[in-house]
Each structure stands twice: as structure tokens, then as C-alpha cells.
Amino acid sequence: MLHILYIIAITAEAMTAALSAGRRNMDWVGVCIIAWVTALGGGTIRNILLNHYPMTWVEHPEYLLVTAGGALFAAVLASVMKRLKILFLYLDALGLVVFTIIGCQLAEQLQLPVLIVLLSGMITGCAGGVLRDVLCNDIPLLFRKEVYGSVSIVTGGVYVGIIYLGYGDQWATFTAIAIGLALRILAIKYEWQMPKFVYQDDWEK
Amino acid sequence: MLHILYIIAITAEAMTAALSAGRRNMDWVGVCIIAWVTALGGGTIRNILLNHYPMTWVEHPEYLLVTAGGALFAAVLASVMKRLKILFLYLDALGLVVFTIIGCQLAEQLQLPVLIVLLSGMITGCAGGVLRDVLCNDIPLLFRKEVYGSVSIVTGGVYVGIIYLGYGDQWATFTAIAIGLALRILAIKYEWQMPKFVYQDDWEK
Amino acid sequence: MLHILYIIAITAEAMTAALSAGRRNMDWVGVCIIAWVTALGGGTIRNILLNHYPMTWVEHPEYLLVTAGGALFAAVLASVMKRLKILFLYLDALGLVVFTIIGCQLAEQLQLPVLIVLLSGMITGCAGGVLRDVLCNDIPLLFRKEVYGSVSIVTGGVYVGIIYLGYGDQWATFTAIAIGLALRILAIKYEWQMPKFVYQDDWEK
């Protein structure tokens, strides 16, 4: 079940990433690369940091095809995408939550400390979007808008908490998806924002 | 033979990278780092993703000296470089093609799926320039101008195709270099461009 | 002793990084991530390049807590930080020197060539700041201002030189810290700059 959600999520992430690439006037190679980096980059960075090989997309090159296909499809049908904006925001929320749980699961299996389990979830959930913004030469959105990072931490916390209480992986996954999705959708709806640290100074470190 | 072309290519890449660093007013450490990242970064990222160690430049530290030397030389003689612009554009094309083939060869030896072989070639050929542009705070050129990415894919495709037809590595290398170089030089000459996906919208994901 | 200096240095780096994050109006997740990347990113990149696992912060997750705590503390007390500017510039200099030596030590233990030992020191000392600047969408300061990179190379050179002369690790560490710190503090005081390579041209590679 988580696997099917994963496929849906990477495809949706790739499709919205294509629009970011379009905003920067990229050609079809650029669109594919931005889509891959956004959809698969979080898990890739996590695997590098935890020394977990081979990469998912090396074992399953079909993920590269699915995401590239989705991205090029989105580029061709950009005007349709625009009307489906809300649907894709929800799919993006699904991706955040699903990626986070997959990241936590992997770190759990490697028997890493709980702090690293949470961090592994957050990297898997958020790093793809950060890479996309770096390559598109934006300040990563993650760090500024949206409660994106906070939702990832709560999702991971719920998942880990339920596992530690002994209710098993299935309950933990289900509850964490439900709570994470609800939080993110409420955040979109009511435009929640985390308090920001605003600092103006000429201090050049 | 490929080895000699590789040395020529990394030196030429380092020299043109020095000019990018100069455009950003970097000091000599900055010039060296941008040169290393541009000339050796593609292979380094590929090795990280495919878990292939040690890095080329750890085994052959002399590559670091050659590229740093070339870069500092180019910085001193920037006005001469300017007049040799066409030569360096051709050497850069050589680099793209040679790096791509080396990347494909490595993934072939690791017996990875054909899609990963092509991707390995593209990462080796193109990622150095992307890293350079990220560090110089530009939108990566690869994604916007030039048929750079497409030439890399065609070069890799020709190489892999001939290997699969059973003509052996030497024929494949030779033919792929010839076709890749021809494509790239024609692209420079006639200012070919891939169709671009231009998308203007206030959609903030 | 080096270990205690390391803890002080990563905390100080995290605290000044928090101000960079504040200048970009990041929320608390952004502040933590920028702090982690700045304080622990150099060693992480070095470990990835040298294939040295597990990461320091996977073995010692308490470093993540210390640096995040320091960063959030600095965000709350930003106005106090401002008055301690000189103190933090000195602590930053300490970080540069200590990280460089730790990087050299690791590469020494892995019996890598001397050029890689120096590079390992420079990456450990400087890459965190580069990552911070890339994520904050700045041109890395390292490459433009300050004699940062040069101080790291001198520190590494002194350390390696004394080891090679056979005076043992303790003397090498002590002398390299003293010379590196002195150089950096003099550079701050007298606003030393390395000669810059300034190049203006319309050459688009």
C-alpha cells in the first residue's frame, strides 16, 4: 500500500517540479533533471548520508521513466495542471508524508538512534524540494514559507512514537499518514505559518 | 587514447571554469575550487551515486595539480584565453563527449541497467558544469541554453548501442566521440536550441 | 582537548549560521537546518568523498542537539549576538583551524597522499560555509572575501609538515592551531585580502 502511494507521490512531485523548470525556461533535459531531483533527490541524499546502497532508482530504473514521463506530460499540459492546482497541492502533501515515513522506516531498520530516524524522515521528505530550489536558483522554500518541515517532523514523531509503544508498523504508518496529511491540509487551508526569525544586519560573517 | 583525451579535457574545463570564477571576482582559492568542481565534479557525483570508491582524484592527486595549474594559468592569461574562445568551445565539446563515454563505461563494468548506463554518462558529462553554476550562483546553463544535455544522451546512446550490437568497446568509443563531437560543433555553429518549456504563473508550490 | 575545541567550534558556527538564516527570514526548521549544514556539513562532505562512514552526527546525535540548541538560542538573543560580534569572529576562526586539523588527521589515518590530506583539511574547514551560502542563495563568501581558504591551507601545511618532520601529532596540532589562529586574526584585524581575479566578459561558456 505504501508502495503504491510512493509511486503516486513521486509522479505528482515530478509533475509539479516540471512547472518550476518551466518558470525558468528550461529545455526538455532540464525538465527531466529537475523532476528527477525533486521526486527522487530526498531519498538519494538520505542514502548517501546513511551509506545505504544501491540507490532506489538504480534498482528500479522504471521510476526514472515514470517521473520523466509525468514531467514531460505536465510540461505539455501545463494549462490543465493550472486548473488542477489544488489536487496537486494535496498530492504534494501526500508525498511529504509518505516520503517521511519511508525515511523513518529505513533508519529504523538500520537500528539508528531515534533522533537520526526523525532526521532521516525529514531529509527524505524535504531535501528533494530543497535541491530543486537550489538548481532553480531560489532560496529554498522549505526554509521560509509553509510549515513543510514542521509537518515532516510531526509525521515522523507520530510514526516513531507508535512504533515505540509497540503497536507495530502498520498502525504507525496509517496514523502518521492521517495526522501528517490533516496537518498539512489545514496548513494550506488556513495559511498557517511558523514564526519567522527576521534579522537585518550588515554583519558579514 | 581515451585517457589522454581525458587529461586534455579536464585541463580545458578547468581553464574555462577559471573565467567563470573571474567573472565573480574570486581569489586564487576560489579559482582552484571552481576549476576542480567543474573538471572533476561530474565523475565525483557519479561515483557517490554509484558507490564507486576511491575517487579518481584520490587515486591520482596529480589531476588536482594539472587542473589547478591550468586554471591559474588561464587566470593570468585571461586576455589570451579570450582570443582562443573558439578553441576552448571545441575542447569543452570534447570534454562533454569523453566524460560521457567514461561514465557509460564505468556503469557498464558495474553491469547496471542500460538506463542507468546512459544516466551515468550524462551525470559524468554534465554535472560538473551544473555544480560550477550553482557555486557561482547562476541558474545552471545546462538546463536552459545549448543542446548540452541532449548531445550527452545521444553520445551515450550511440556508445551503448554499438556495444549491444557486439562491435566492441573501441569501435563504440570511436564512433560515439565522432558523432557526439559533430553534433555539438554543429549545435555551436548553427546555434541550435532545444524547444523550451516556458511557463509563467504565480503558482507557488 | 581538540575534542572540546571541536564542540565549542560547532556550537559557535551554528550560532552565527542562525543569523544568516535570520537574514533570509527563515522559520525555526530553516534555522536548525542552516545551523547543522554550516557546523557539520564540512565533515559530512569530506566523509562522503573519502567514503568514511558512519557520519560523526549519526554516531553522536547529541551534536545535532547542541548545534540546534545554540542556533535557536542565537535566534532568540540576536541583539546580544550583535554586541558579541568580535567574540564570534574569533570563535569562527577557531572553528576553521580546528576543523582543518581534524580533516587532515582523518586523511592521515586513512594513509592518503599528502595533497589529499591538505584537501581533506580544507574541505572540512570550509565546505560548511559554502553549503550555507548555497542554501541561502549567496555566492559563497569563501571564494570572494577573506583569506579563509588560504588560512586553511597554511594550517594544514603546518600540521602536515610537523608530522612529516616526526614531532608527533600533539606538537603538530598545537603549532598548527597557534599559527592558523594568528594568521586569521591578523587577517581580520588588518583586513587582508588575497589578490582577486576580476574578469568581465560576455563570453557565455
mmCIF file of C-alpha atoms in Angstrom, chain A residues 16-109:
data_model
loop_
_atom_site.group_PDB
_atom_site.id
_atom_site.type_symbol
_atom_site.label_atom_id
_atom_site.label_comp_id
_atom_site.label_asym_id
_atom_site.label_seq_id
_atom_site.Cartn_x
_atom_site.Cartn_y
_atom_site.Cartn_z
ATOM 1 C CA THR A 16 4.773 19.969 -10.212
ATOM 2 C CA ALA A 17 8.574 20.143 -10.482
ATOM 3 C CA ALA A 18 8.166 20.421 -14.257
ATOM 4 C CA LEU A 19 6.302 23.683 -13.736
ATOM 5 C CA SER A 20 9.214 25.036 -11.655
ATOM 6 C CA ALA A 21 11.510 24.140 -14.552
ATOM 7 C CA GLY A 22 9.154 25.844 -16.972
ATOM 8 C CA ARG A 23 9.214 29.017 -14.913
ATOM 9 C CA ARG A 24 12.983 29.057 -15.574
ATOM 10 C CA ASN A 25 12.591 28.371 -19.308
ATOM 11 C CA MET A 26 14.387 25.037 -19.250
ATOM 12 C CA ASP A 27 14.520 22.630 -22.185
ATOM 13 C CA TRP A 28 13.313 19.022 -22.001
ATOM 14 C CA VAL A 29 16.540 17.725 -20.444
ATOM 15 C CA GLY A 30 16.272 20.394 -17.751
ATOM 16 C CA VAL A 31 12.633 19.467 -17.108
ATOM 17 C CA CYS A 32 13.551 15.786 -16.648
ATOM 18 C CA ILE A 33 16.514 16.532 -14.367
ATOM 19 C CA ILE A 34 14.527 18.909 -12.153
ATOM 20 C CA ALA A 35 11.748 16.297 -11.975
ATOM 21 C CA TRP A 36 14.168 13.500 -11.008
ATOM 22 C CA VAL A 37 15.959 15.633 -8.461
ATOM 23 C CA THR A 38 12.690 16.756 -6.848
ATOM 24 C CA ALA A 39 10.999 13.357 -6.788
ATOM 25 C CA LEU A 40 13.978 11.114 -6.029
ATOM 26 C CA GLY A 41 16.544 13.538 -4.565
ATOM 27 C CA GLY A 42 15.416 13.324 -0.947
ATOM 28 C CA GLY A 43 15.832 9.556 -0.764
ATOM 29 C CA THR A 44 19.109 9.811 -2.665
ATOM 30 C CA ILE A 45 20.640 12.301 -0.203
ATOM 31 C CA ARG A 46 19.409 10.189 2.714
ATOM 32 C CA ASN A 47 21.022 7.074 1.203
ATOM 33 C CA ILE A 48 24.319 8.909 0.681
ATOM 34 C CA LEU A 49 24.344 10.167 4.284
ATOM 35 C CA LEU A 50 23.426 6.758 5.731
ATOM 36 C CA ASN A 51 25.661 4.829 3.291
ATOM 37 C CA HIS A 52 22.726 2.763 2.062
ATOM 38 C CA TYR A 53 23.272 1.397 -1.437
ATOM 39 C CA PRO A 54 22.214 0.822 -4.157
ATOM 40 C CA MET A 55 20.000 3.819 -4.814
ATOM 41 C CA THR A 56 16.280 3.100 -5.262
ATOM 42 C CA TRP A 57 16.376 4.347 -8.853
ATOM 43 C CA VAL A 58 19.393 2.183 -9.713
ATOM 44 C CA GLU A 59 17.461 -0.890 -8.604
ATOM 45 C CA HIS A 60 14.232 0.380 -10.175
ATOM 46 C CA PRO A 61 15.140 2.426 -13.276
ATOM 47 C CA GLU A 62 11.431 2.376 -14.142
ATOM 48 C CA TYR A 63 10.984 5.130 -11.526
ATOM 49 C CA LEU A 64 13.120 7.341 -13.746
ATOM 50 C CA LEU A 65 10.807 6.641 -16.675
ATOM 51 C CA VAL A 66 7.616 7.218 -14.671
ATOM 52 C CA THR A 67 8.825 10.540 -13.282
ATOM 53 C CA ALA A 68 10.286 11.775 -16.581
ATOM 54 C CA GLY A 69 7.056 10.770 -18.325
ATOM 55 C CA GLY A 70 4.968 12.615 -15.759
ATOM 56 C CA ALA A 71 7.142 15.711 -16.016
ATOM 57 C CA LEU A 72 7.041 15.908 -19.814
ATOM 58 C CA PHE A 73 3.305 15.232 -19.746
ATOM 59 C CA ALA A 74 2.887 18.107 -17.280
ATOM 60 C CA ALA A 75 5.016 20.381 -19.467
ATOM 61 C CA VAL A 76 2.794 19.683 -22.474
ATOM 62 C CA LEU A 77 -0.421 20.087 -20.487
ATOM 63 C CA ALA A 78 0.692 22.990 -18.276
ATOM 64 C CA SER A 79 -2.605 24.814 -18.708
ATOM 65 C CA VAL A 80 -4.533 21.776 -17.444
ATOM 66 C CA MET A 81 -2.134 21.452 -14.490
ATOM 67 C CA LYS A 82 -3.005 25.015 -13.548
ATOM 68 C CA ARG A 83 -6.667 24.151 -13.105
ATOM 69 C CA LEU A 84 -5.765 21.104 -11.013
ATOM 70 C CA LYS A 85 -3.627 23.178 -8.655
ATOM 71 C CA ILE A 86 -5.493 22.098 -5.512
ATOM 72 C CA LEU A 87 -5.276 18.407 -6.435
ATOM 73 C CA PHE A 88 -1.514 18.704 -6.879
ATOM 74 C CA LEU A 89 -1.108 20.570 -3.592
ATOM 75 C CA TYR A 90 -2.826 17.615 -1.906
ATOM 76 C CA LEU A 91 -0.691 15.083 -3.787
ATOM 77 C CA ASP A 92 2.369 17.060 -2.758
ATOM 78 C CA ALA A 93 1.205 16.820 0.871
ATOM 79 C CA LEU A 94 0.808 13.057 0.383
ATOM 80 C CA GLY A 95 4.350 12.903 -0.972
ATOM 81 C CA LEU A 96 5.757 14.772 2.013
ATOM 82 C CA VAL A 97 4.076 12.408 4.469
ATOM 83 C CA VAL A 98 4.807 9.177 2.580
ATOM 84 C CA PHE A 99 8.456 10.075 1.923
ATOM 85 C CA THR A 100 8.912 10.990 5.586
ATOM 86 C CA ILE A 101 7.569 7.632 6.772
ATOM 87 C CA ILE A 102 9.698 5.701 4.268
ATOM 88 C CA GLY A 103 12.754 7.588 5.506
ATOM 89 C CA CYS A 104 11.926 6.787 9.127
ATOM 90 C CA GLN A 105 11.352 3.114 8.285
ATOM 91 C CA LEU A 106 14.744 2.783 6.631
ATOM 92 C CA ALA A 107 16.596 4.351 9.561
ATOM 93 C CA GLU A 108 14.599 2.127 11.949
ATOM 94 C CA GLN A 109 15.726 -0.962 10.027
#
